[in-house]
Amino acid sequence: MEVLFQVLLVLLLAKVLGEFVERLGYPAVLGEVLTGLVLGFFLIQDNTEVLSFLAELGAIFLLFTAGYGEVHLRDLKASSKKAMVATLFQILVAFASGFLLGWYFDLGFLTSMFMGVAFSPTSIGVVVKTLVDMDYLSSKPGTMMLTTAIFDDIIGIFLLSVVVTMAQYDQIPSMMQILVIAGKLMFFIVVMAILGRYVFSRLFTYIHRMHVKESIFAFVVIVALFSAYFAEVMGLHAVIGAFIGGVLLSDIPLAKIENVQSKVSGVAYGIFVPIFFAYIGLSIDPATFYSIGLFTVLVVMMALLGKLLGGFAGARMIGFDNNDSLIFGTGLMARAGVELVVISIGREMGIVTDELFSAIVLMVAVSLLVSPVLLKMAIGRKQASTQNV
Amino acid sequence: MASISGSGYQVQAEKNGSKDQASLQEDCLTVCISTIMSTDLITLVESDPMERILEIFDQYHHHTYPVVSADNELLGIIDQNIILQILLVSRMPRVHHTHLMAVRSIGEDARGVMIPHPVTISSDMGLCNAAELMVKHRIDRFCVVDDTKLVGMISKHDIIKEIYRIRSID
């Protein structure tokens, strides 16, 4: 009964606070994390095993829907080499700023790697609204941001899979161990690609003829869970498998029927994903907020600056002017989904400490609050300089 | 009232001198999609610019248009929902501002805005099967494809019209 009440409270408050934050002009994820923080402070202190399991499903569905609904392999093929240069450079700078910060504070190789991975991805969805409002979506930096975002998730997931596999070793892996990691990853991707190309597509031609209710929807969920489980068996994390499973289904017409997509989205964003974000808030130890020190401030600053400078320099390298490069850099500062998945995995593995966990959640919250404002300012600066010419 | 249900439908059908349910279904089984699909299609070519796409939506009143390559291979579809989302992108709430929507809204040609991989059927499929698929998966229309080439389209309206025609035959 207590569990039912917990789930009821989390969902109710996540939707109410999410709506409130949306109305203020910020993404609902902020309200959902706040839900967990508030409930953790006042009501839910223990017995969170069921919530923890539902949150794990939330992370799986979050990454599955990212692959299933958003990533199109054809877009990857169509994107230019120039975009690749800017993308790789900004990810490299963001990763380095996280890794070096961890190294500087003597957090150890693995924790520093997790910091680097958590600093790397971008949540482009956060600033799309600003780009649309300022009529800048089809501008040079706007289209480049959209191309970059396609690679961002994929590179982020790749880095996560490397670091999760590395976490099985207690020290910097040897050459042999790196080869084993690469071999496992390759094996997983090859098996999944074969399943996607030859098995899943044929399977769905039989599934859609089944007489039981919701057969296609059920099998889409089954593929998500299978991919997640198979990744775990291969020593990767479930979310990595879920993402790849989603990408493979995104090209199968029967698995992408609008009616099925809407049900998958309903299960993900109506139930599990808000629970995942709320559980992030619930996992924050309030005591860490009383002791916010230089480390937390530096985590926030370096994460934001890493993207800003990396994006700026990457755009300059491919010939953008200062204003466009600044717009590109600020547009990449927002973090949300994948970053929170990364640190929750790190925490679950005992690699990310409470202090680091809270610092990165705070960094995500600050990035969500400031990036649309800074992006507006950067676009305003460009418009002012154009008018002066 | 044109309500058709259960035995009421049969009584009405007998009064009209039309077929009963069983023989109607038997007849439907023998009808092939190729005989009733629309073949006089308005299609978009992958390189058609947005202006052309909007012109087509303004000029004709279909819900969905197929997008084909130069050699008539079906690549995707563009429907009224996509056009509305693109036209009203700035009016949409934040939840609709996904990466995919953003990419579509700056798409310059039909390939850039279409929904790839629509569910298709082949022209030798029976009328009953097509109707069953439409109802089961809540799909209003199918592109009919033979060997990756677009050969026609079939909507719920076409199927209802055909069933009505079969019913009326003595």
Coordinates of C-alpha atoms in Angstrom, one line a residue:
Chain A
M1 CA 0.0 0.0 0.0
E2 CA 2.9 2.3 0.9
V3 CA 4.4 1.6 -2.5
L4 CA 1.2 2.5 -4.3
F5 CA 1.0 5.7 -2.4
Q6 CA 4.7 6.5 -3.3
V7 CA 4.1 5.9 -7.0
L8 CA 0.9 7.9 -6.9
L9 CA 2.6 10.8 -5.1
V10 CA 5.6 10.8 -7.4
L11 CA 3.5 10.8 -10.6
L12 CA 1.1 13.4 -9.4
L13 CA 3.7 15.8 -8.1
A14 CA 6.0 15.2 -11.1
K15 CA 3.2 16.2 -13.5
V16 CA 2.0 19.2 -11.4
L17 CA 5.5 20.6 -10.9
G18 CA 6.6 19.7 -14.4
E19 CA 3.6 21.7 -15.8
F20 CA 4.4 24.6 -13.4
V21 CA 8.0 24.7 -14.7
E22 CA 6.9 24.4 -18.3
R23 CA 4.6 27.4 -17.8
L24 CA 7.6 29.3 -16.5
G25 CA 9.3 28.6 -19.8
Y26 CA 11.7 25.8 -18.7
P27 CA 11.7 22.1 -19.4
A28 CA 9.5 19.9 -17.3
V29 CA 12.5 17.7 -16.3
L30 CA 13.4 20.4 -13.7
G31 CA 10.0 20.1 -12.0
E32 CA 10.4 16.3 -12.1
V33 CA 13.8 16.3 -10.4
L34 CA 12.4 18.9 -7.9
T35 CA 9.5 16.4 -7.2
G36 CA 12.0 13.8 -5.9
L37 CA 13.9 16.4 -3.9
V38 CA 10.8 17.6 -2.2
L39 CA 9.4 14.1 -1.5
G40 CA 12.8 13.0 -0.3
F41 CA 12.9 15.9 2.1
F42 CA 9.4 15.5 3.6
L43 CA 7.8 12.1 2.9
I44 CA 9.8 9.4 1.3
Q45 CA 12.9 8.5 3.3
D46 CA 13.1 4.7 3.0
N47 CA 11.5 1.7 1.3
T48 CA 12.4 3.0 -2.2
E49 CA 13.2 -0.4 -3.7
V50 CA 10.1 -0.4 -6.0
L51 CA 10.7 3.2 -7.0
S52 CA 14.3 2.4 -7.7
F53 CA 13.2 -0.4 -10.1
L54 CA 10.7 1.8 -11.8
A55 CA 13.3 4.5 -12.2
E56 CA 15.6 1.9 -13.8
L57 CA 12.9 1.1 -16.3
G58 CA 12.5 4.9 -16.8
A59 CA 16.2 5.2 -17.8
I60 CA 15.8 2.2 -20.1
F61 CA 12.7 3.8 -21.8
L62 CA 14.3 7.2 -21.9
L63 CA 17.2 5.9 -24.0
F64 CA 15.0 3.4 -25.9
T65 CA 12.7 6.2 -27.1
A66 CA 15.7 8.4 -27.9
G67 CA 16.8 5.7 -30.4
Y68 CA 13.3 4.6 -31.5
G69 CA 11.7 8.0 -32.1
E70 CA 14.5 10.5 -32.7
V71 CA 17.6 9.1 -34.3
H72 CA 17.5 8.4 -38.0
L73 CA 20.5 6.6 -39.5
R74 CA 19.8 8.3 -42.8
D75 CA 20.5 11.7 -41.1
L76 CA 23.8 10.5 -40.0
K77 CA 24.8 9.4 -43.5
A78 CA 23.7 12.8 -44.9
S79 CA 25.6 15.0 -42.4
S80 CA 28.7 16.7 -43.6
K81 CA 32.4 16.2 -42.6
K82 CA 32.6 19.8 -41.4
A83 CA 29.8 19.1 -38.9
M84 CA 31.7 16.0 -37.7
V85 CA 34.8 18.1 -37.0
A86 CA 32.9 20.7 -34.9
T87 CA 31.0 17.9 -33.1
L88 CA 34.0 15.8 -32.2
F89 CA 36.0 18.8 -31.1
Q90 CA 33.3 20.2 -28.7
I91 CA 32.7 16.7 -27.2
L92 CA 36.5 16.3 -26.7
V93 CA 36.8 19.6 -24.9
A94 CA 33.7 18.9 -22.7
F95 CA 35.0 15.4 -21.9
A96 CA 38.5 16.7 -21.1
S97 CA 37.1 19.5 -18.8
G98 CA 35.2 16.8 -16.8
F99 CA 38.0 14.3 -16.7
L100 CA 40.7 16.8 -15.8
L101 CA 38.6 18.4 -13.1
G102 CA 38.1 14.9 -11.5
W103 CA 41.8 14.2 -11.9
Y104 CA 42.7 17.5 -10.3
F105 CA 40.6 16.8 -7.3
D106 CA 42.2 13.3 -7.1
L107 CA 38.9 11.4 -7.6
G108 CA 40.6 8.5 -9.3
F109 CA 40.7 7.4 -13.0
L110 CA 37.2 5.8 -13.1
T111 CA 35.3 8.6 -11.4
S112 CA 37.2 11.2 -13.6
M113 CA 36.1 9.1 -16.6
F114 CA 32.5 9.2 -15.5
M115 CA 32.8 13.0 -15.0
G116 CA 34.1 13.3 -18.5
V117 CA 31.3 11.2 -19.9
A118 CA 28.7 13.1 -17.9
F119 CA 30.0 16.4 -19.3
S120 CA 30.0 15.3 -22.9
P121 CA 26.4 15.1 -24.2
T122 CA 24.0 17.9 -25.1
S123 CA 20.2 18.1 -24.7
I124 CA 19.4 20.1 -27.8
G125 CA 15.7 19.8 -27.2
V126 CA 16.0 22.4 -24.4
V127 CA 17.1 25.2 -26.7
V128 CA 15.0 24.3 -29.8
K129 CA 12.2 26.4 -28.4
T130 CA 14.5 29.4 -28.1
L131 CA 15.9 28.9 -31.6
V132 CA 12.3 28.7 -33.0
D133 CA 11.2 31.8 -31.0
M134 CA 14.2 33.8 -32.2
D135 CA 13.7 32.5 -35.8
Y136 CA 17.2 31.1 -35.7
L137 CA 16.5 27.4 -36.3
S138 CA 17.4 27.5 -40.0
S139 CA 20.4 29.7 -39.4
K140 CA 24.0 28.3 -39.9
P141 CA 24.6 27.7 -36.2
G142 CA 21.0 26.4 -35.7
T143 CA 21.3 23.7 -38.4
M144 CA 24.8 22.8 -37.2
M145 CA 23.4 22.3 -33.6
L146 CA 20.8 19.9 -35.0
T147 CA 23.4 17.9 -36.9
T148 CA 25.6 17.9 -33.8
A149 CA 22.8 16.6 -31.6
I150 CA 22.4 13.5 -33.9
F151 CA 26.0 12.5 -33.1
D152 CA 25.9 13.7 -29.5
D153 CA 23.6 10.9 -28.2
I154 CA 25.5 8.3 -30.1
I155 CA 28.9 9.4 -29.0
G156 CA 27.6 9.8 -25.5
I157 CA 26.3 6.3 -25.4
F158 CA 29.5 4.9 -26.9
L159 CA 31.6 6.7 -24.2
L160 CA 29.2 5.4 -21.5
S161 CA 29.6 1.9 -22.8
V162 CA 33.4 2.2 -22.7
V163 CA 33.4 3.6 -19.2
V164 CA 30.9 1.1 -17.8
T165 CA 32.9 -1.8 -19.2
M166 CA 36.1 -0.2 -17.8
A167 CA 34.4 0.0 -14.4
Q168 CA 34.7 -3.8 -14.1
Y169 CA 38.4 -3.3 -13.7
D170 CA 39.7 -1.4 -10.6
Q171 CA 42.6 0.3 -12.3
I172 CA 43.5 1.8 -15.7
P173 CA 42.8 -1.2 -18.0
S174 CA 45.8 -2.9 -19.7
M175 CA 46.1 -3.1 -23.5
M176 CA 44.7 -6.7 -23.3
Q177 CA 41.7 -5.5 -21.3
I178 CA 41.0 -2.6 -23.7
L179 CA 41.0 -5.2 -26.5
V180 CA 38.5 -7.3 -24.5
I181 CA 36.3 -4.2 -24.0
A182 CA 36.4 -3.3 -27.7
G183 CA 35.7 -6.9 -28.6
K184 CA 32.6 -7.2 -26.4
L185 CA 31.3 -3.9 -27.7
M186 CA 31.9 -5.0 -31.3
F187 CA 30.3 -8.4 -30.7
F188 CA 27.2 -6.8 -29.1
I189 CA 26.8 -4.3 -31.9
V190 CA 27.3 -6.9 -34.6
V191 CA 24.8 -9.3 -33.0
M192 CA 22.3 -6.5 -32.6
A193 CA 22.8 -5.3 -36.2
I194 CA 22.2 -8.9 -37.5
L195 CA 19.1 -9.1 -35.4
G196 CA 17.9 -5.7 -36.6
R197 CA 18.5 -6.4 -40.2
Y198 CA 17.4 -10.0 -40.5
V199 CA 15.3 -11.0 -37.5
F200 CA 13.3 -8.1 -36.1
S201 CA 12.0 -6.9 -39.4
R202 CA 10.8 -10.5 -40.3
L203 CA 9.5 -11.0 -36.8
F204 CA 7.2 -8.0 -37.1
T205 CA 5.5 -9.3 -40.3
Y206 CA 4.3 -12.3 -38.2
I207 CA 3.6 -10.3 -35.0
H208 CA 1.2 -7.9 -36.7
R209 CA -1.0 -10.9 -37.7
M210 CA -1.3 -12.2 -34.2
H211 CA -4.7 -12.2 -32.7
V212 CA -3.8 -11.3 -29.1
K213 CA -4.3 -7.7 -28.1
E214 CA -1.6 -5.1 -28.6
S215 CA 0.8 -7.6 -30.1
I216 CA 3.0 -5.0 -31.9
F217 CA 3.2 -2.7 -28.9
A218 CA 4.1 -5.6 -26.6
F219 CA 6.8 -6.8 -29.0
V220 CA 8.3 -3.3 -29.3
V221 CA 8.6 -3.3 -25.4
I222 CA 9.9 -6.8 -25.5
V223 CA 12.7 -5.8 -28.0
A224 CA 13.5 -2.8 -25.7
L225 CA 13.8 -5.1 -22.7
F226 CA 15.6 -7.9 -24.6
S227 CA 18.2 -5.4 -25.9
A228 CA 18.7 -4.0 -22.4
Y229 CA 19.0 -7.5 -20.9
F230 CA 21.4 -8.7 -23.7
A231 CA 23.6 -5.6 -23.1
E232 CA 23.8 -6.5 -19.3
V233 CA 24.7 -10.1 -20.1
M234 CA 27.5 -8.7 -22.3
G235 CA 28.8 -6.6 -19.4
L236 CA 27.4 -3.4 -20.8
H237 CA 24.7 -1.4 -19.1
A238 CA 21.0 -2.0 -19.9
V239 CA 20.4 1.6 -21.1
I240 CA 23.1 1.2 -23.8
G241 CA 21.3 -1.9 -25.2
A242 CA 17.9 -0.1 -25.0
F243 CA 19.2 2.8 -27.1
I244 CA 20.6 0.5 -29.8
G245 CA 17.4 -1.6 -29.8
G246 CA 15.5 1.6 -30.3
V247 CA 17.7 2.7 -33.2
L248 CA 17.2 -0.7 -34.9
L249 CA 13.4 -0.6 -34.6
S250 CA 13.3 3.0 -35.9
D251 CA 13.7 1.6 -39.5
I252 CA 11.0 -1.1 -39.2
P253 CA 7.7 0.3 -40.6
L254 CA 5.4 -2.1 -38.6
A255 CA 7.2 -1.2 -35.3
K256 CA 6.8 2.5 -36.1
I257 CA 3.0 2.7 -36.7
E258 CA 1.8 6.0 -35.3
N259 CA -0.6 4.2 -32.9
V260 CA 2.2 2.1 -31.5
Q261 CA 4.6 5.0 -31.2
S262 CA 2.0 7.0 -29.3
K263 CA 1.6 4.0 -26.8
V264 CA 5.3 3.6 -26.3
S265 CA 5.6 7.4 -25.7
G266 CA 2.7 7.2 -23.3
V267 CA 4.3 4.4 -21.2
A268 CA 7.7 6.2 -21.3
Y269 CA 6.8 9.8 -20.7
G270 CA 3.5 9.2 -18.9
I271 CA 4.9 6.8 -16.3
F272 CA 8.5 5.6 -16.2
V273 CA 10.6 8.6 -17.3
P274 CA 9.1 11.1 -14.8
I275 CA 9.7 8.5 -12.1
F276 CA 13.4 8.2 -13.2
F277 CA 13.9 12.0 -13.0
A278 CA 12.0 12.2 -9.6
Y279 CA 14.2 9.3 -8.4
I280 CA 17.3 11.4 -9.3
G281 CA 16.0 14.2 -7.0
L282 CA 15.1 11.6 -4.4
S283 CA 18.6 10.2 -4.5
I284 CA 20.2 13.6 -3.7
D285 CA 21.5 13.7 -0.1
P286 CA 20.2 17.1 1.2
A287 CA 23.3 17.3 3.4
T288 CA 25.5 17.8 0.3
F289 CA 23.6 21.0 -0.5
Y290 CA 24.6 22.5 2.9
S291 CA 28.2 21.9 2.1
I292 CA 28.4 23.3 -1.4
G293 CA 32.0 24.2 -1.9
L294 CA 34.5 25.0 -4.5
F295 CA 34.2 21.6 -6.1
T296 CA 30.5 21.9 -6.8
V297 CA 31.0 25.5 -8.2
L298 CA 33.8 24.2 -10.4
V299 CA 31.7 21.3 -11.7
V300 CA 29.0 23.7 -12.8
M301 CA 31.4 26.2 -14.3
M302 CA 33.6 23.7 -16.1
A303 CA 30.7 21.7 -17.5
L304 CA 29.1 24.9 -18.9
L305 CA 32.4 26.5 -20.0
G306 CA 33.6 23.2 -21.5
K307 CA 30.7 23.1 -24.0
L308 CA 30.7 26.8 -24.6
L309 CA 34.4 27.0 -25.4
G310 CA 34.5 23.6 -27.2
G311 CA 31.6 24.6 -29.3
F312 CA 33.0 28.1 -30.0
A313 CA 36.4 26.8 -31.0
G314 CA 34.9 23.9 -33.0
A315 CA 32.8 26.3 -35.0
R316 CA 35.7 28.7 -35.5
M317 CA 37.7 25.8 -36.9
I318 CA 35.2 25.2 -39.7
G319 CA 35.0 28.8 -40.6
F320 CA 32.1 30.3 -38.5
D321 CA 32.6 34.0 -37.5
N322 CA 32.7 34.9 -33.8
N323 CA 29.0 35.6 -33.4
D324 CA 27.9 32.4 -35.0
S325 CA 30.5 30.4 -33.0
L326 CA 29.2 31.9 -29.8
I327 CA 25.6 31.0 -30.7
F328 CA 26.7 27.5 -31.5
G329 CA 28.7 27.2 -28.2
T330 CA 25.8 28.5 -26.0
G331 CA 23.3 26.3 -27.8
L332 CA 25.2 23.2 -26.7
M333 CA 25.4 24.1 -23.0
A334 CA 22.1 22.5 -22.0
R335 CA 22.2 19.0 -20.4
A336 CA 19.3 16.8 -19.3
G337 CA 18.5 13.2 -20.1
V338 CA 21.6 11.2 -21.0
E339 CA 23.8 13.1 -18.4
L340 CA 21.4 12.1 -15.6
V341 CA 21.4 8.5 -16.8
V342 CA 25.2 8.5 -16.8
I343 CA 25.5 9.8 -13.2
S344 CA 22.8 7.5 -11.9
I345 CA 24.6 4.6 -13.4
G346 CA 27.9 5.8 -11.9
R347 CA 26.2 6.1 -8.5
E348 CA 24.6 2.7 -8.8
M349 CA 28.1 1.3 -9.5
G350 CA 29.5 3.0 -6.5
I351 CA 31.9 5.2 -8.6
V352 CA 30.0 8.5 -8.3
T353 CA 30.0 9.9 -4.7
D354 CA 27.0 11.7 -3.2
E355 CA 28.8 15.0 -3.5
L356 CA 29.6 14.5 -7.1
F357 CA 26.1 13.2 -7.8
S358 CA 24.5 16.4 -6.3
A359 CA 27.1 18.6 -8.1
I360 CA 26.2 17.2 -11.5
V361 CA 22.4 17.3 -10.8
L362 CA 22.9 21.0 -9.8
M363 CA 25.0 21.5 -13.0
V364 CA 22.1 20.0 -15.1
A365 CA 19.6 22.3 -13.3
V366 CA 21.8 25.4 -13.8
S367 CA 22.4 24.5 -17.5
L368 CA 18.6 24.2 -18.1
L369 CA 18.0 27.5 -16.5
V370 CA 20.8 29.6 -18.1
S371 CA 21.3 28.1 -21.6
P372 CA 18.1 29.5 -23.1
V373 CA 18.8 32.9 -21.6
L374 CA 22.5 32.9 -22.8
L375 CA 21.5 31.7 -26.2
K376 CA 19.0 34.6 -26.5
M377 CA 21.7 37.0 -25.5
A378 CA 24.2 35.5 -28.0
I379 CA 21.6 35.8 -30.8
G380 CA 20.7 39.4 -29.7
R381 CA 24.4 40.3 -29.9
K382 CA 24.6 39.0 -33.4
Q383 CA 21.5 40.8 -34.5
A384 CA 22.8 44.1 -32.9
S385 CA 26.1 43.7 -34.7
T386 CA 24.3 43.0 -38.0
Q387 CA 22.2 46.1 -37.6
N388 CA 25.2 48.3 -36.9
V389 CA 26.9 47.2 -40.1
Chain B
M1 CA -29.8 6.7 -39.5
A2 CA -27.0 4.8 -41.3
S3 CA -26.1 2.6 -38.4
I4 CA -25.0 -0.9 -39.3
S5 CA -24.7 -3.5 -36.6
G6 CA -25.3 -7.2 -36.1
S7 CA -28.6 -8.8 -37.1
G8 CA -30.2 -5.4 -37.7
Y9 CA -27.8 -5.0 -40.6
Q10 CA -28.8 -8.4 -42.0
V11 CA -32.5 -7.7 -41.8
Q12 CA -32.0 -4.3 -43.5
A13 CA -29.7 -6.0 -46.1
E14 CA -32.4 -8.7 -46.9
K15 CA -35.0 -6.0 -47.2
N16 CA -32.9 -4.2 -49.7
G17 CA -32.4 -7.3 -51.6
S18 CA -28.7 -7.2 -51.0
K19 CA -26.3 -9.9 -49.8
D20 CA -26.1 -11.4 -46.3
Q21 CA -23.0 -11.1 -44.1
A22 CA -21.6 -14.6 -44.9
S23 CA -21.7 -14.2 -48.7
L24 CA -20.6 -10.6 -48.5
Q25 CA -17.5 -11.7 -46.6
E26 CA -16.9 -14.5 -49.2
D27 CA -17.1 -12.0 -52.0
C28 CA -14.8 -9.6 -50.1
L29 CA -12.2 -12.4 -49.9
T30 CA -12.0 -12.7 -53.6
V31 CA -11.5 -8.9 -54.2
C32 CA -7.9 -7.9 -54.7
I33 CA -6.6 -4.5 -53.7
S34 CA -5.2 -3.9 -57.2
T35 CA -8.8 -3.8 -58.6
I36 CA -10.0 -1.1 -56.2
M37 CA -7.0 1.1 -55.3
S38 CA -6.5 4.5 -56.7
T39 CA -3.9 4.5 -59.4
D40 CA -4.3 8.1 -60.6
L41 CA -2.0 9.4 -57.9
I42 CA -0.7 12.8 -57.0
T43 CA 2.9 12.1 -55.8
L44 CA 5.7 14.3 -54.6
V45 CA 9.2 13.7 -55.8
E46 CA 12.0 13.6 -53.2
S47 CA 13.6 16.8 -54.5
D48 CA 10.3 18.8 -54.6
P49 CA 10.8 22.0 -52.6
M50 CA 8.6 23.1 -49.7
E51 CA 6.7 25.6 -51.9
R52 CA 5.6 22.8 -54.2
I53 CA 4.5 20.6 -51.3
L54 CA 2.4 23.5 -49.9
E55 CA 0.9 24.1 -53.3
I56 CA -0.1 20.5 -53.6
F57 CA -1.8 20.6 -50.2
D58 CA -3.6 23.8 -51.1
Q59 CA -4.7 22.5 -54.5
Y60 CA -5.9 19.0 -53.6
H61 CA -7.7 17.7 -50.5
H62 CA -6.0 14.4 -49.7
H63 CA -4.7 13.7 -46.3
T64 CA -1.5 12.0 -47.3
Y65 CA 0.8 12.2 -50.3
P66 CA 3.5 9.6 -51.2
V67 CA 7.0 10.8 -51.8
V68 CA 8.8 8.9 -54.5
S69 CA 12.2 8.8 -56.1
A70 CA 12.9 9.6 -59.8
D71 CA 12.2 5.9 -60.7
N72 CA 9.0 5.8 -58.7
E73 CA 10.3 4.0 -55.6
L74 CA 8.3 4.8 -52.5
L75 CA 10.5 6.7 -50.0
G76 CA 8.0 8.0 -47.5
I77 CA 4.8 10.0 -47.0
I78 CA 3.8 13.6 -46.1
D79 CA 0.5 14.1 -44.3
Q80 CA -1.5 17.0 -43.2
N81 CA -0.3 16.6 -39.6
I82 CA 3.3 17.2 -40.6
I83 CA 2.4 20.3 -42.7
L84 CA 0.4 21.8 -39.8
Q85 CA 3.3 21.1 -37.4
I86 CA 5.8 22.8 -39.8
L87 CA 3.5 25.8 -40.5
L88 CA 2.7 26.3 -36.8
V89 CA 6.1 25.3 -35.3
S90 CA 6.4 28.6 -33.4
R91 CA 2.9 28.1 -31.9
M92 CA 3.5 24.6 -30.7
P93 CA 4.2 23.9 -27.0
R94 CA 7.7 23.0 -25.9
V95 CA 7.0 19.3 -25.8
H96 CA 6.6 19.2 -29.5
H97 CA 9.9 20.9 -30.1
T98 CA 11.8 17.7 -30.4
H99 CA 15.0 17.3 -32.3
L100 CA 13.1 15.4 -35.0
M101 CA 10.5 18.1 -35.4
A102 CA 13.2 20.8 -35.5
V103 CA 15.0 18.9 -38.3
R104 CA 11.7 18.5 -40.2
S105 CA 10.7 22.1 -39.8
I106 CA 13.9 23.3 -41.6
G107 CA 13.7 20.6 -44.2
E108 CA 14.0 22.2 -47.7
D109 CA 12.5 19.4 -49.8
A110 CA 10.1 16.5 -49.6
R111 CA 12.8 14.1 -48.5
G112 CA 13.7 16.4 -45.6
V113 CA 10.2 16.6 -44.2
M114 CA 8.6 13.2 -45.1
I115 CA 7.9 10.3 -42.7
P116 CA 10.2 7.5 -43.9
H117 CA 9.3 3.8 -43.9
P118 CA 5.5 4.0 -44.0
V119 CA 3.6 0.7 -43.7
T120 CA 2.8 -0.6 -47.2
I121 CA 0.8 -3.4 -48.7
S122 CA 1.1 -5.2 -51.9
S123 CA -1.5 -5.0 -54.7
D124 CA -2.3 -8.7 -54.5
M125 CA -3.6 -8.4 -50.9
G126 CA -7.3 -9.2 -50.4
L127 CA -9.8 -6.5 -49.5
C128 CA -10.6 -8.2 -46.2
N129 CA -7.0 -8.4 -45.1
A130 CA -6.4 -4.8 -45.9
A131 CA -9.5 -3.7 -44.0
E132 CA -8.5 -5.8 -41.0
L133 CA -5.1 -4.2 -40.9
M134 CA -6.6 -0.7 -41.1
V135 CA -9.0 -1.4 -38.2
K136 CA -6.4 -3.3 -36.1
H137 CA -3.7 -0.7 -36.4
R138 CA -5.8 2.4 -36.8
I139 CA -4.3 3.2 -40.2
D140 CA -6.5 5.2 -42.5
R141 CA -4.7 4.6 -45.8
F142 CA -1.9 2.4 -47.3
C143 CA 0.5 3.1 -50.1
V144 CA 0.3 0.0 -52.3
V145 CA 3.8 -1.1 -53.4
D146 CA 5.0 -3.9 -55.7
D147 CA 8.8 -4.5 -55.7
T148 CA 9.5 -1.2 -53.9
K149 CA 7.6 0.7 -56.7
L150 CA 4.5 2.7 -55.8
V151 CA 1.5 1.4 -57.7
G152 CA -1.4 2.9 -55.9
M153 CA -3.1 4.0 -52.7
I154 CA -6.0 2.7 -50.8
S155 CA -8.1 4.4 -48.2
K156 CA -10.8 3.2 -45.8
H157 CA -13.2 5.2 -48.0
D158 CA -12.2 3.0 -51.1
I159 CA -12.8 -0.2 -49.1
I160 CA -16.2 1.0 -47.8
K161 CA -17.3 2.0 -51.3
E162 CA -16.3 -1.4 -52.7
I163 CA -18.1 -3.3 -49.9
Y164 CA -21.2 -1.2 -50.5
R165 CA -21.0 -2.0 -54.2
I166 CA -20.7 -5.7 -53.6
R167 CA -23.6 -5.6 -51.2
S168 CA -25.8 -4.0 -53.8
I169 CA -25.2 -6.7 -56.4
D170 CA -27.9 -9.3 -56.5

